[in-house]
Amino acid sequence: MTTTTDSAATATPQLALVRHDPWLTPYEPALLKRQARLAQRLADITAHYGSLSKFATAHQRLGLHYDGRRRGYWFREWAPAAQAVALIGDFNGWNRQATPLTRTDDGVWEVFLPDKEYQDRLTHHSLYKVHVVSARGGQDRLPAMLRRAVQDAETKDFAGQVWRPEQSFVWTDQKFRVANAVREPFIYEAHVGMALEEGKVGSYLEFADQILPRIQAEGYNCLQLMAVMEHPYYGSFGYHVANFFAVSSRFGTPEELKYLINEAHRRGLAVLLDVVHSHAVKNEAEGLANFDGSGHQYFHEGARGNHPGWDSKLFDYAKPEVQQFLLSNVRYWLEEFHFDGFRFDGITSMLYHHHGEGVSFGGYDSYFGPEVDEDAILYLQLATTLTREIKRSALLIAEDMSGMPGLCRPTAEGGIGFDYRLAMGIPDYWIKLLKHTRDENWSLPDLWHVLTNRRAGEKTVAYAESHDQALVGDKTLAHWLFDQAIYDHMHKDDPDAVAARGMALHKLIRLATLSLGGEAYLNFIGNEFGHPEWVDFPREGNAWSHHFARRQWNLADNPDLKFQYLQQFDTAMVTMAKKTRLLAAGPAHQLKLDPENQVLIFERGTLLFVFSFHIERSVPDYRFFVPAAGRYRILLNSDDARFGGFNRVDDDYTYETFAEDGVNKLSLYITSRTALVLERQ
């Protein structure tokens, strides 16, 4: 007789995710439970609101809104534990008794401000706040759904600002389609404020007019914008968000951000928002913390509401009102500003109660059980589902270092619904390698493993370095490679050996990452030309200097310096990968791994990649197996003089296969610290 357990073990899995990865078979009940919970939540939302997209409209009710029919402003605030709420501002002399709100049954407070009384007082640019009285006393706060916050230059105090310009922004991007512009994502990660050469905070307009042309010329097709959501401390890189619906006023107005995005679309660039729903700033003056005095309105109560490593507040994803707040935020950025998707920050922190701190994620048990925050998983499933409803072609990227199975598979298959996950182990590997291992001791098996070890069927964004590796306290890859030579030996005619090594390895590291590491590629602003310095925002510790919070474009533009060669190689590399649809091809297939000569050869798609990491050895007649007979031509040569190389290989030569030992082989002149990309004619 067959037992129930035996039947379950041999039964065909219900979920496509489990059929694809049999190691998930013991966990299928947990995955089915997640899927059922999502279905039930969607059913409940549909029953009460009509649809998920209608549920995600809290921003259309809460906050300050002009009612054209009744001719006046409505202001509404959700504060269920508050004892009294009043609207204050320059329109009423900041009088906390002048404009009280009335509480409704659902914990929302509201007031109507008719034009006949307020039209000359509550106008475009008027400043306002909300005064909340609770058991803790009274506090002046910034409204939760605030659309614009501005900081007083002298007091540094933030206040809400009425934003109702006479002319609405006119979009001209109606013909832009993500699917047409982005067949595979080549992502340019950027921060508007630090994008300029000058030691100042850059603007949306300056970025649109000065930086977008560079991004387009370099071949990238996706712009990923950091620090757009309003944050009180500039040095947080935008990751301690206070006002989730407000465009950061440091860089300009909402219309100027729309101009940037519209211009990006005109240039064929999709725009992704670096969205932070993993935590929020703990500041009470500017943010949501303890808004209604309860201590657990938006965030978990007590210690669970505090992130142990980030000094910030953690959302309670189980609360319907919190789900609605965050989902409305997703819809707002997609519709109001025409963003083409999101990079969700801090996903690992959301997925687990331990937030990934000090955890190695050694096996599948790590992804299931009591340490997993199922409420956060449900929220993320709702967010990816909503994004698809609002903008079917949107791109969704998850910053997760845990390797959660199904994170980047559809919810219908048992997944969470993202498109791509960041390959966070790759930049860590390169930094560790450069810091601790001599070049001649690099392990090619380790290199191959790190760059190809990813979850099958889930797409990955490969990158050699992002903003994380460029922050003060660390160094860019270029700085690790060149060290002091990046200041002293970058003239194009300088034969310095350290600079020559840095030039060669910078190109090899980026090409290896792009060709092996994933199905999308990311670069942080300026690193494509080997930006020499870290990122450090103005702060007390550096005397509030902007010196390191800028990008030195003059280095790449100077024809007498070597930085130009790194930029030209990056552009050629991206252009080659786009033209050949490299990232759409399947995984790479290793053809030869030769530790003695430090040579790695593989094919991916239609291309053949030959890497020599040897510090000095060049081999004139290097023979190796190739799967397809024929004639091969070089598409990209890192040693080309136009990329700062030594021009040791003739790019115009045609290589023909020959039969040896019963297989097809090629013979190449393989030079030290060189990468070649060939294509069969």
Coordinates of C-alpha atoms in Angstrom, one line a residue, residues 84-361:
A84 CA -7.4 66.4 17.5
V85 CA -6.0 67.5 14.2
A86 CA -5.6 71.0 12.7
L87 CA -4.2 72.5 9.5
I88 CA -1.7 75.3 10.0
G89 CA 0.2 77.5 7.7
D90 CA 1.0 81.0 6.5
F91 CA -2.7 81.1 5.3
N92 CA -3.9 81.2 8.9
G93 CA -0.9 82.7 10.7
W94 CA 0.2 79.2 11.8
N95 CA -2.7 79.4 14.3
R96 CA -3.3 75.9 15.7
Q97 CA -6.9 76.7 16.7
A98 CA -7.9 78.4 13.5
T99 CA -8.5 75.4 11.1
P100 CA -9.6 72.3 13.0
L101 CA -10.3 69.0 11.2
T102 CA -13.3 66.7 11.8
R103 CA -12.8 63.0 12.4
T104 CA -14.7 60.5 10.2
D105 CA -15.5 56.8 11.1
D106 CA -12.4 55.4 9.4
G107 CA -9.9 57.4 11.4
V108 CA -9.5 60.1 8.7
W109 CA -9.7 63.7 9.7
E110 CA -10.9 66.3 7.1
V111 CA -11.6 69.9 6.5
F112 CA -12.9 71.9 3.5
L113 CA -11.4 75.3 2.7
P114 CA -13.7 77.2 0.3
D115 CA -12.3 79.7 -2.2
K116 CA -14.6 82.4 -1.0
E117 CA -12.6 82.5 2.3
Y118 CA -9.2 81.1 1.3
Q119 CA -8.5 81.8 -2.4
D120 CA -6.3 84.8 -1.6
R121 CA -4.6 83.2 1.3
L122 CA -4.1 79.5 0.3
T123 CA -2.3 79.9 -3.0
H124 CA 0.5 78.4 -5.1
H125 CA 3.7 78.3 -2.9
S126 CA 1.8 78.7 0.4
L127 CA 3.4 76.8 3.3
Y128 CA 1.5 74.5 5.6
K129 CA 1.7 71.7 8.1
V130 CA -0.7 69.6 10.2
H131 CA -0.9 69.9 14.0
V132 CA -1.6 66.5 15.6
V133 CA -2.7 66.3 19.2
S134 CA -2.4 62.9 20.9
A135 CA -1.9 61.4 24.3
R136 CA 1.8 62.5 23.9
G137 CA 0.8 66.1 23.4
G138 CA 0.7 68.3 20.3
Q139 CA 3.2 68.2 17.4
D140 CA 3.5 70.0 14.1
R141 CA 3.9 67.4 11.4
L142 CA 4.3 67.1 7.6
P143 CA 1.2 65.5 6.1
A144 CA 1.7 61.8 5.2
M145 CA 0.6 62.3 1.5
L146 CA 2.5 65.5 1.1
R147 CA 3.3 66.2 -2.6
R148 CA 6.0 68.9 -2.0
A149 CA 8.2 69.7 1.0
V150 CA 10.6 72.7 1.0
Q151 CA 13.4 73.5 3.5
D152 CA 13.9 76.9 5.0
A153 CA 17.5 78.0 4.2
E154 CA 18.1 79.5 7.6
T155 CA 16.1 77.4 10.1
K156 CA 16.5 74.1 8.0
D157 CA 12.9 73.4 8.9
F158 CA 10.8 71.6 6.3
A159 CA 7.2 72.6 5.5
G160 CA 4.6 71.5 3.0
Q161 CA 4.2 73.7 0.0
V162 CA 1.0 74.2 -2.0
W163 CA 1.8 73.3 -5.5
R164 CA -0.7 74.3 -8.1
P165 CA 1.0 76.0 -11.1
E166 CA -1.1 77.8 -13.6
Q167 CA 0.3 75.6 -16.5
S168 CA 0.2 71.8 -16.2
F169 CA 3.1 70.0 -17.7
V170 CA 2.5 68.8 -21.2
W171 CA 3.8 65.3 -21.9
T172 CA 5.0 64.4 -25.4
D173 CA 6.1 60.8 -24.7
Q174 CA 2.9 59.1 -25.9
K175 CA 4.7 57.0 -28.4
F176 CA 7.4 55.8 -26.1
R177 CA 7.2 52.1 -25.3
V178 CA 9.5 50.4 -22.8
A179 CA 9.3 47.1 -24.8
N180 CA 10.6 48.9 -28.0
A181 CA 13.3 50.9 -26.2
V182 CA 14.6 48.2 -23.8
R183 CA 14.9 44.7 -25.2
E184 CA 17.5 44.0 -22.6
P185 CA 18.2 46.6 -19.8
F186 CA 21.5 48.5 -19.9
I187 CA 21.0 50.5 -16.8
Y188 CA 22.7 53.8 -15.9
E189 CA 22.4 54.4 -12.1
A190 CA 22.5 58.1 -11.3
H191 CA 22.0 60.7 -8.6
V192 CA 20.8 64.0 -9.9
G193 CA 22.3 66.1 -7.2
M194 CA 25.9 64.9 -7.6
A195 CA 25.8 64.6 -11.4
L196 CA 27.5 67.9 -12.3
E197 CA 31.1 68.9 -12.5
E198 CA 30.5 71.9 -10.3
G199 CA 30.6 71.7 -6.5
K200 CA 26.9 72.2 -6.0
V201 CA 23.6 70.3 -5.9
G202 CA 22.6 69.6 -9.5
S203 CA 19.1 70.1 -10.8
Y204 CA 16.6 68.0 -12.8
L205 CA 16.9 70.5 -15.7
E206 CA 20.7 70.4 -15.7
F207 CA 20.6 66.6 -15.6
A208 CA 18.2 66.4 -18.5
D209 CA 20.1 68.9 -20.7
Q210 CA 23.7 67.9 -19.7
I211 CA 23.8 64.3 -18.6
L212 CA 21.1 62.6 -20.6
P213 CA 22.9 63.2 -23.9
R214 CA 26.0 61.4 -22.4
I215 CA 23.9 58.4 -21.3
Q216 CA 22.3 58.1 -24.7
A217 CA 25.6 58.4 -26.5
E218 CA 27.2 55.7 -24.3
G219 CA 24.5 53.3 -25.4
Y220 CA 22.6 52.8 -22.2
N221 CA 18.8 52.4 -22.5
C222 CA 17.6 52.7 -18.9
L223 CA 18.2 55.5 -16.4
Q224 CA 17.8 54.5 -12.8
L225 CA 17.3 57.6 -10.6
M226 CA 18.3 57.6 -6.9
A227 CA 17.1 60.0 -4.2
V228 CA 13.9 61.3 -5.9
M229 CA 11.6 60.7 -2.9
E230 CA 12.1 63.5 -0.4
H231 CA 14.6 62.9 2.4
P232 CA 15.6 65.4 5.1
Y233 CA 19.3 64.4 5.1
Y234 CA 21.1 64.9 1.7
G235 CA 23.9 62.5 2.8
S236 CA 21.6 59.6 3.2
F237 CA 21.8 59.1 -0.6
G238 CA 18.0 59.2 -0.6
Y239 CA 17.6 56.0 1.4
H240 CA 16.0 57.6 4.6
V241 CA 12.8 58.8 3.0
A242 CA 10.5 61.1 4.9
N243 CA 7.9 62.1 2.3
F244 CA 7.0 59.2 0.0
F245 CA 4.8 61.2 -2.4
A246 CA 7.1 64.3 -2.6
V247 CA 9.6 64.9 -5.4
S248 CA 12.8 66.0 -3.7
S249 CA 12.8 69.8 -3.9
R250 CA 16.6 70.0 -3.6
F251 CA 16.8 69.3 -7.3
G252 CA 13.8 71.3 -8.6
T253 CA 10.1 71.2 -9.1
P254 CA 7.8 68.3 -10.0
E255 CA 7.4 69.8 -13.5
E256 CA 11.2 69.8 -13.9
L257 CA 11.4 66.1 -13.0
K258 CA 8.7 65.5 -15.5
Y259 CA 10.7 67.4 -18.1
L260 CA 13.7 65.1 -17.3
I261 CA 11.6 61.9 -17.7
N262 CA 9.9 63.2 -20.9
E263 CA 13.3 64.1 -22.3
A264 CA 14.7 60.7 -21.4
H265 CA 11.8 59.1 -23.3
R266 CA 12.4 61.4 -26.3
R267 CA 16.0 60.0 -26.3
G268 CA 14.8 56.4 -26.1
L269 CA 15.7 55.9 -22.4
A270 CA 13.4 54.2 -19.9
V271 CA 13.4 55.7 -16.4
L272 CA 13.3 53.6 -13.3
L273 CA 12.7 55.0 -9.8
D274 CA 14.8 53.7 -6.9
V275 CA 11.9 53.2 -4.6
V276 CA 12.4 52.7 -0.8
H277 CA 9.5 50.8 0.8
S278 CA 11.8 48.7 3.0
H279 CA 12.1 51.4 5.8
A280 CA 11.6 55.1 6.5
V281 CA 13.4 57.9 8.3
K282 CA 12.8 57.9 12.0
N283 CA 12.6 61.7 12.2
E284 CA 9.3 62.8 13.6
A285 CA 9.5 66.4 12.5
E286 CA 9.7 65.4 8.8
G287 CA 8.5 61.8 8.5
L288 CA 5.8 59.4 9.5
A289 CA 7.2 58.1 12.8
N290 CA 4.7 58.2 15.7
F291 CA 2.4 60.3 13.5
D292 CA -0.8 59.8 15.4
G293 CA 0.9 59.3 18.8
S294 CA 0.1 55.6 19.0
G295 CA 3.6 54.4 18.2
H296 CA 2.3 51.9 15.7
Q297 CA 0.4 53.7 13.0
Y298 CA 2.6 53.0 10.0
F299 CA 5.3 51.0 11.7
H300 CA 5.6 48.0 14.0
E301 CA 5.3 48.7 17.6
G302 CA 8.3 48.6 19.9
A303 CA 11.7 47.1 19.0
R304 CA 10.3 45.4 15.9
G305 CA 9.6 48.8 14.4
N306 CA 13.3 49.8 14.5
H307 CA 15.8 48.5 12.0
P308 CA 18.9 47.4 14.0
G309 CA 21.4 48.4 11.4
W310 CA 19.9 51.4 9.5
D311 CA 18.6 53.5 12.4
S312 CA 15.2 53.8 10.7
K313 CA 11.6 52.7 11.0
L314 CA 10.0 49.4 9.7
F315 CA 6.6 49.3 8.1
D316 CA 3.9 47.0 9.3
Y317 CA 3.0 45.3 6.0
A318 CA 0.1 43.4 7.6
K319 CA -2.0 46.6 8.1
P320 CA -4.4 47.2 5.2
E321 CA -3.8 51.0 5.6
V322 CA -0.1 50.5 5.2
Q323 CA -0.6 48.3 2.2
Q324 CA -2.8 51.0 0.7
F325 CA -0.3 53.8 1.5
L326 CA 2.6 52.0 -0.2
L327 CA 0.5 50.6 -3.1
S328 CA -0.9 54.1 -3.8
N329 CA 2.7 55.3 -3.8
V330 CA 3.6 52.8 -6.5
R331 CA 0.6 53.9 -8.6
Y332 CA 1.4 57.6 -8.0
W333 CA 5.0 57.4 -9.4
L334 CA 3.9 55.4 -12.4
E335 CA 1.0 57.6 -13.4
E336 CA 2.0 61.1 -12.2
F337 CA 5.6 61.0 -13.4
H338 CA 5.6 58.3 -16.1
F339 CA 8.3 56.2 -14.5
D340 CA 8.8 52.9 -16.3
G341 CA 9.3 50.7 -13.3
F342 CA 11.2 50.5 -10.1
R343 CA 14.3 49.2 -8.4
F344 CA 13.0 48.1 -5.0
D345 CA 15.7 48.9 -2.4
G346 CA 16.4 46.7 0.6
I347 CA 14.3 43.7 -0.3
T348 CA 16.4 41.3 1.9
S349 CA 15.5 43.4 4.9
M350 CA 11.8 43.2 4.0
L351 CA 11.8 39.4 3.4
Y352 CA 13.1 38.3 6.8
H353 CA 12.6 39.3 10.4
H354 CA 16.4 39.2 10.9
H355 CA 16.7 41.5 7.9
G356 CA 19.6 39.5 6.5
E357 CA 22.0 40.8 9.1
G358 CA 24.6 38.2 10.0
V359 CA 22.8 35.4 8.0
S360 CA 24.6 33.3 5.4
F361 CA 21.6 31.8 3.6

